Amino acid sequence: MKKVTVITGGSRGIGAAAAYLAAQQGHAVCVNYLHNQEAANKVVDAIKQSGGKAISIAADVASETEVLNLFNTVDKKLGKLTALINNAGILEQQIRLENMDAARLNRIFATNIIGAFLCAREAVKRMSTKHGGAGGAIVNVSSAASRLGSPGEYVDYAASKGAIDTMTIGLAKEVADEKIRVNAVRPGFIYTDIHASGGEPNRIERVKEFVPMKRGGQAIEVAKAILWLLSDEASYTTGSFIDVTGGK
Ligand code: NAP
């Protein structure tokens, strides 16, 4: 079966690494992004130059209208969806919970939770045998923060990933007999731009001593776990989690 995969937040970091690897493994990929068209084009161009198939589509996953447009465009340009990597996610300045206002909480939960739910919804509508689909797989990109809580940094972000873990368990059971597998990866400290959003671009250098392996991870190390979960190698695996954390 032809593999068609949407990667939300595929322009940079873990999403970009997953896009490259998926393309190498024969997936036609849709690289979704929010604003950084240049980064998205770079990923798409590199995939095309290596003989793969890729398109980029700007869409804010927190917007229902834009998510609908994203999936409708994929239907038209790439064909029948077979996989979703629910990867887009944000965090904000490191602060304590008592200083978080509603606007910030809405932004974090809208992107990290509602965005993942809306994209999962559109993927299920297309892949479920209940709706005439041929099946598929979803991998949610959660975080080790869901079990560690991120005290003093971003409890809101950690809680949003807790919601993703619960969605992974519930949705996996909901669609298990409709030929859709739903799993999650929980990365630890990975070298990407996301830490700059928290106000500490070099955060990993500070925290890596708390990792049993004593180092941060690379985006490709997370991408490999994601692509394994999407593959037929993981055919009896659903509602599961792979921690990619160097032991933390
Ligand atoms: P990143 O380098 O900051 O990249 C974020 C990506 O998400 C970009 O492609 C960005 O698009 C896109 N994005 C942001 N908001 C979006 C929205 N509303 N709609 C669509 N796309 C949006 O992040 P990362 O570190 O690779 O993180 C990827 C995922 O891994 C996130 O869910 C994050 O929570 C999770 N994670 C990361 C780490 C880590 O240490 N890095 C650890 C645990 C979990 P633009 O390029 O257009 O801005």
Short mmCIF file of C-alpha atoms and ligand atoms in Angstrom, two decimals:
data_model
loop_
_atom_site.label_atom_id
_atom_site.label_comp_id
_atom_site.label_asym_id
_atom_site.label_seq_id
_atom_site.Cartn_x
_atom_site.Cartn_y
_atom_site.Cartn_z
CA MET A 1 0.00 0.00 0.00
CA LYS A 2 1.26 3.50 -0.82
CA LYS A 3 2.25 5.30 2.39
CA VAL A 4 0.98 8.87 2.83
CA THR A 5 1.99 10.57 6.06
CA VAL A 6 1.13 13.94 7.59
CA ILE A 7 3.74 15.31 10.01
CA THR A 8 2.52 18.29 11.99
CA GLY A 9 5.34 20.67 12.85
CA GLY A 10 7.50 18.97 10.25
CA SER A 11 9.56 22.02 9.34
CA ARG A 12 12.03 21.84 12.22
CA GLY A 13 13.40 19.68 15.04
CA ILE A 14 11.90 16.25 15.69
CA GLY A 15 9.22 16.70 13.01
CA ALA A 16 11.80 17.49 10.32
CA ALA A 17 13.91 14.45 11.32
CA ALA A 18 10.78 12.29 11.13
CA ALA A 19 9.91 13.74 7.71
CA TYR A 20 13.36 12.89 6.29
CA LEU A 21 13.28 9.37 7.72
CA ALA A 22 9.71 8.70 6.59
CA ALA A 23 10.61 9.80 3.07
CA GLN A 24 13.68 7.52 3.10
CA GLN A 25 11.35 4.67 4.05
CA GLY A 26 9.07 5.36 1.09
CA HIS A 27 6.38 7.58 2.58
CA ALA A 28 4.99 10.49 0.60
CA VAL A 29 5.09 13.18 3.28
CA CYS A 30 3.20 16.34 4.06
CA VAL A 31 5.39 18.70 6.04
CA ASN A 32 3.00 20.88 8.02
CA TYR A 33 4.30 24.08 9.61
CA LEU A 34 3.02 27.23 11.28
CA HIS A 35 5.04 30.24 9.99
CA ASN A 36 8.52 29.13 8.94
CA GLN A 37 8.02 28.51 5.23
CA GLU A 38 11.75 28.67 4.56
CA ALA A 39 12.43 25.78 6.97
CA ALA A 40 9.54 23.74 5.54
CA ASN A 41 10.78 24.31 1.98
CA LYS A 42 14.26 23.18 3.00
CA VAL A 43 12.87 19.84 4.24
CA VAL A 44 10.70 19.36 1.14
CA ASP A 45 13.52 20.27 -1.27
CA ALA A 46 15.97 17.87 0.42
CA ILE A 47 13.45 15.03 0.24
CA LYS A 48 12.72 15.71 -3.42
CA GLN A 49 16.45 15.87 -4.24
CA SER A 50 16.84 12.38 -2.75
CA GLY A 51 14.05 11.09 -4.98
CA GLY A 52 11.25 11.22 -2.41
CA LYS A 53 7.82 12.82 -2.53
CA ALA A 54 6.93 15.72 -0.25
CA ILE A 55 4.75 18.79 -0.04
CA SER A 56 4.54 21.51 2.61
CA ILE A 57 1.32 23.01 3.94
CA ALA A 58 1.01 25.91 6.37
CA ALA A 59 -1.71 25.34 8.95
CA ASP A 60 -2.13 26.23 12.60
CA VAL A 61 -3.15 22.92 14.20
CA ALA A 62 -5.08 24.88 16.82
CA SER A 63 -7.44 26.16 14.11
CA GLU A 64 -10.19 23.76 13.07
CA THR A 65 -10.58 25.48 9.69
CA GLU A 66 -6.87 25.26 8.95
CA VAL A 67 -6.70 21.60 10.02
CA LEU A 68 -9.60 20.78 7.67
CA ASN A 69 -7.80 22.57 4.86
CA LEU A 70 -4.56 20.70 5.68
CA PHE A 71 -6.13 17.25 5.41
CA ASN A 72 -8.31 18.12 2.39
CA THR A 73 -5.23 19.36 0.55
CA VAL A 74 -3.35 16.15 1.40
CA ASP A 75 -6.30 14.12 0.02
CA LYS A 76 -6.03 16.01 -3.27
CA LYS A 77 -2.25 16.23 -3.62
CA LEU A 78 -0.94 12.99 -2.08
CA GLY A 79 -3.92 10.63 -1.97
CA LYS A 80 -5.22 8.31 0.71
CA LEU A 81 -3.79 9.04 4.16
CA THR A 82 -2.06 6.10 5.92
CA ALA A 83 -0.33 7.78 8.86
CA LEU A 84 -0.25 10.84 11.12
CA ILE A 85 2.64 12.02 13.25
CA ASN A 86 1.02 14.37 15.74
CA ASN A 87 4.18 16.30 16.51
CA ALA A 88 3.48 20.06 16.57
CA GLY A 89 3.93 21.37 20.08
CA ILE A 90 4.94 24.52 21.92
CA LEU A 91 6.12 25.68 25.30
CA GLU A 92 6.59 29.19 26.69
CA GLN A 93 8.86 31.07 29.08
CA GLN A 94 9.88 29.10 32.15
CA ILE A 95 7.67 30.32 35.03
CA ARG A 96 5.88 28.91 38.07
CA LEU A 97 2.21 27.98 37.83
CA GLU A 98 1.13 30.84 40.12
CA ASN A 99 2.27 33.29 37.41
CA MET A 100 0.48 31.66 34.46
CA ASP A 101 -2.42 33.64 32.98
CA ALA A 102 -5.38 32.24 31.05
CA ALA A 103 -4.08 33.54 27.71
CA ARG A 104 -0.92 31.49 28.05
CA LEU A 105 -2.80 28.37 29.20
CA ASN A 106 -5.16 28.72 26.23
CA ARG A 107 -2.25 28.97 23.79
CA ILE A 108 -0.45 25.92 25.20
CA PHE A 109 -3.56 23.75 25.46
CA ALA A 110 -4.92 24.89 22.06
CA THR A 111 -1.79 23.84 20.16
CA ASN A 112 -0.66 20.85 22.21
CA ILE A 113 -4.02 19.28 23.06
CA ILE A 114 -6.77 20.58 20.76
CA GLY A 115 -4.40 20.54 17.77
CA ALA A 116 -3.50 16.89 18.39
CA PHE A 117 -7.17 15.96 18.84
CA LEU A 118 -8.30 17.74 15.65
CA CYS A 119 -5.56 16.12 13.57
CA ALA A 120 -6.27 12.69 15.08
CA ARG A 121 -9.96 13.19 14.26
CA GLU A 122 -9.25 13.93 10.60
CA ALA A 123 -6.84 10.99 10.39
CA VAL A 124 -9.37 8.56 11.90
CA LYS A 125 -12.09 9.75 9.49
CA ARG A 126 -9.82 8.88 6.59
CA MET A 127 -8.13 5.68 7.86
CA SER A 128 -10.81 3.85 9.87
CA THR A 129 -12.37 0.81 8.24
CA LYS A 130 -15.60 2.07 9.85
CA HIS A 131 -15.48 4.98 7.39
CA GLY A 132 -14.36 2.91 4.39
CA GLY A 133 -10.64 3.45 5.01
CA ALA A 134 -7.90 0.86 4.75
CA GLY A 135 -6.39 1.43 8.20
CA GLY A 136 -3.24 3.22 9.31
CA ALA A 137 -1.25 4.42 12.28
CA ILE A 138 -0.95 7.50 14.47
CA VAL A 139 2.07 8.42 16.57
CA ASN A 140 1.60 11.18 19.12
CA VAL A 141 4.69 13.07 20.22
CA SER A 142 4.23 13.45 23.95
CA SER A 143 7.07 14.15 26.40
CA ALA A 144 8.76 12.69 29.44
CA ALA A 145 7.39 15.88 31.02
CA SER A 146 4.01 14.12 31.26
CA ARG A 147 5.39 11.93 34.05
CA LEU A 148 8.00 14.36 35.46
CA GLY A 149 5.72 17.45 35.66
CA SER A 150 8.32 20.14 34.75
CA PRO A 151 8.16 21.97 38.13
CA GLY A 152 9.39 25.57 38.05
CA GLU A 153 9.57 25.52 34.26
CA TYR A 154 6.27 24.70 32.55
CA VAL A 155 3.73 22.60 34.41
CA ASP A 156 1.19 23.71 31.78
CA TYR A 157 3.24 22.10 29.00
CA ALA A 158 3.76 18.93 31.06
CA ALA A 159 0.01 18.71 31.74
CA SER A 160 -0.75 19.13 28.04
CA LYS A 161 1.44 16.10 27.38
CA GLY A 162 -0.42 14.22 30.12
CA ALA A 163 -3.56 14.83 28.07
CA ILE A 164 -1.80 13.43 25.00
CA ASP A 165 -0.85 10.28 26.91
CA THR A 166 -4.45 9.75 27.96
CA MET A 167 -5.71 10.41 24.44
CA THR A 168 -3.21 7.84 23.14
CA ILE A 169 -4.60 5.17 25.48
CA GLY A 170 -8.26 5.98 24.84
CA LEU A 171 -8.09 6.46 21.09
CA ALA A 172 -5.95 3.32 20.67
CA LYS A 173 -8.72 1.26 22.28
CA GLU A 174 -11.47 3.15 20.41
CA VAL A 175 -10.09 2.34 16.95
CA ALA A 176 -8.18 -0.89 17.65
CA ASP A 177 -10.58 -3.04 15.64
CA GLU A 178 -10.77 -0.48 12.83
CA LYS A 179 -7.20 -1.22 11.64
CA ILE A 180 -5.71 1.91 13.24
CA ARG A 181 -2.87 1.71 15.77
CA VAL A 182 -2.24 4.69 18.07
CA ASN A 183 1.01 5.01 20.02
CA ALA A 184 3.20 7.72 21.48
CA VAL A 185 6.84 8.58 21.93
CA ARG A 186 7.97 10.48 25.00
CA PRO A 187 11.21 12.32 24.20
CA GLY A 188 13.44 13.61 26.99
CA PHE A 189 15.97 16.42 26.47
CA ILE A 190 16.42 16.68 22.69
CA TYR A 191 18.59 19.27 20.91
CA THR A 192 16.04 21.44 19.03
CA ASP A 193 14.93 25.09 18.94
CA ILE A 194 12.08 24.48 21.40
CA HIS A 195 14.22 25.28 24.45
CA ALA A 196 14.77 28.84 23.19
CA SER A 197 11.00 29.39 23.52
CA GLY A 198 11.36 28.63 27.21
CA GLY A 199 14.02 31.34 27.48
CA GLU A 200 16.95 28.92 27.82
CA PRO A 201 18.40 27.88 24.43
CA ASN A 202 21.23 25.95 26.14
CA ARG A 203 18.95 24.20 28.64
CA ILE A 204 20.22 20.74 27.74
CA GLU A 205 23.78 21.63 28.76
CA ARG A 206 22.42 22.49 32.23
CA VAL A 207 20.16 19.46 32.68
CA LYS A 208 22.04 16.67 30.92
CA GLU A 209 23.85 15.66 34.12
CA PHE A 210 20.44 14.48 35.44
CA VAL A 211 20.10 12.05 32.51
CA PRO A 212 21.43 8.54 33.29
CA MET A 213 23.23 8.53 29.91
CA LYS A 214 24.67 11.98 30.74
CA ARG A 215 23.78 13.48 27.37
CA GLY A 216 20.94 15.09 25.44
CA GLY A 217 19.30 13.27 22.54
CA GLN A 218 19.25 14.02 18.82
CA ALA A 219 16.03 14.50 16.84
CA ILE A 220 16.90 11.52 14.64
CA GLU A 221 16.94 9.24 17.72
CA VAL A 222 13.30 10.19 18.36
CA ALA A 223 12.41 9.91 14.66
CA LYS A 224 13.64 6.31 14.59
CA ALA A 225 11.24 5.35 17.40
CA ILE A 226 8.38 7.17 15.65
CA LEU A 227 9.01 5.41 12.34
CA TRP A 228 9.25 2.01 14.06
CA LEU A 229 5.83 2.59 15.65
CA LEU A 230 4.38 3.54 12.26
CA SER A 231 5.86 0.48 10.57
CA ASP A 232 4.48 -3.03 10.18
CA GLU A 233 7.23 -4.14 12.58
CA ALA A 234 4.94 -2.72 15.28
CA SER A 235 1.83 -4.47 13.95
CA TYR A 236 0.63 -5.74 17.38
CA THR A 237 1.61 -2.58 19.28
CA THR A 238 -1.08 -0.06 20.15
CA GLY A 239 -1.75 2.22 23.12
CA SER A 240 1.97 2.00 23.91
CA PHE A 241 4.70 4.46 24.77
CA ILE A 242 8.37 4.57 23.87
CA ASP A 243 10.44 6.79 26.17
CA VAL A 244 13.39 8.25 24.24
CA THR A 245 15.07 9.82 27.22
CA GLY A 246 18.51 8.31 27.79
CA GLY A 247 17.05 6.55 30.81
CA LYS A 248 15.40 9.55 32.53
P1 NAP B 1 10.65 22.81 17.54
O1 NAP B 1 12.05 22.53 17.10
O2 NAP B 1 10.37 24.05 18.32
O3 NAP B 1 9.70 22.75 16.24
C1 NAP B 1 8.34 22.98 16.41
C2 NAP B 1 7.62 22.66 15.13
O4 NAP B 1 6.20 22.76 15.37
C3 NAP B 1 7.93 23.61 14.01
O5 NAP B 1 7.88 22.88 12.80
C4 NAP B 1 6.79 24.61 14.09
O6 NAP B 1 6.51 25.27 12.85
C5 NAP B 1 5.66 23.70 14.46
N1 NAP B 1 4.51 24.35 15.12
C6 NAP B 1 4.50 25.08 16.26
N2 NAP B 1 3.25 25.48 16.54
C7 NAP B 1 2.46 25.00 15.55
C8 NAP B 1 1.08 25.09 15.25
N3 NAP B 1 0.23 25.77 16.06
N4 NAP B 1 0.61 24.49 14.14
C9 NAP B 1 1.44 23.80 13.31
N5 NAP B 1 2.76 23.68 13.54
C10 NAP B 1 3.25 24.28 14.64
O7 NAP B 1 10.07 21.61 18.43
P2 NAP B 1 10.65 20.14 18.74
O8 NAP B 1 11.56 20.24 19.90
O9 NAP B 1 11.06 19.47 17.51
O10 NAP B 1 9.31 19.48 19.32
C11 NAP B 1 8.47 18.65 18.54
C12 NAP B 1 7.55 17.91 19.50
O11 NAP B 1 8.36 17.16 20.42
C13 NAP B 1 6.69 18.83 20.35
O12 NAP B 1 5.41 18.27 20.52
C14 NAP B 1 7.42 18.86 21.68
O13 NAP B 1 6.56 19.12 22.75
C15 NAP B 1 7.96 17.44 21.74
N6 NAP B 1 9.10 17.28 22.63
C16 NAP B 1 10.28 17.92 22.42
C17 NAP B 1 11.32 17.73 23.31
C18 NAP B 1 12.66 18.40 23.13
O14 NAP B 1 13.50 18.33 24.06
N7 NAP B 1 12.94 19.03 22.01
C19 NAP B 1 11.16 16.91 24.42
C20 NAP B 1 9.93 16.28 24.61
C21 NAP B 1 8.92 16.47 23.71
P3 NAP B 1 7.35 26.60 12.37
O15 NAP B 1 8.70 26.08 11.88
O16 NAP B 1 6.53 27.18 11.27
O17 NAP B 1 7.48 27.48 13.56
#
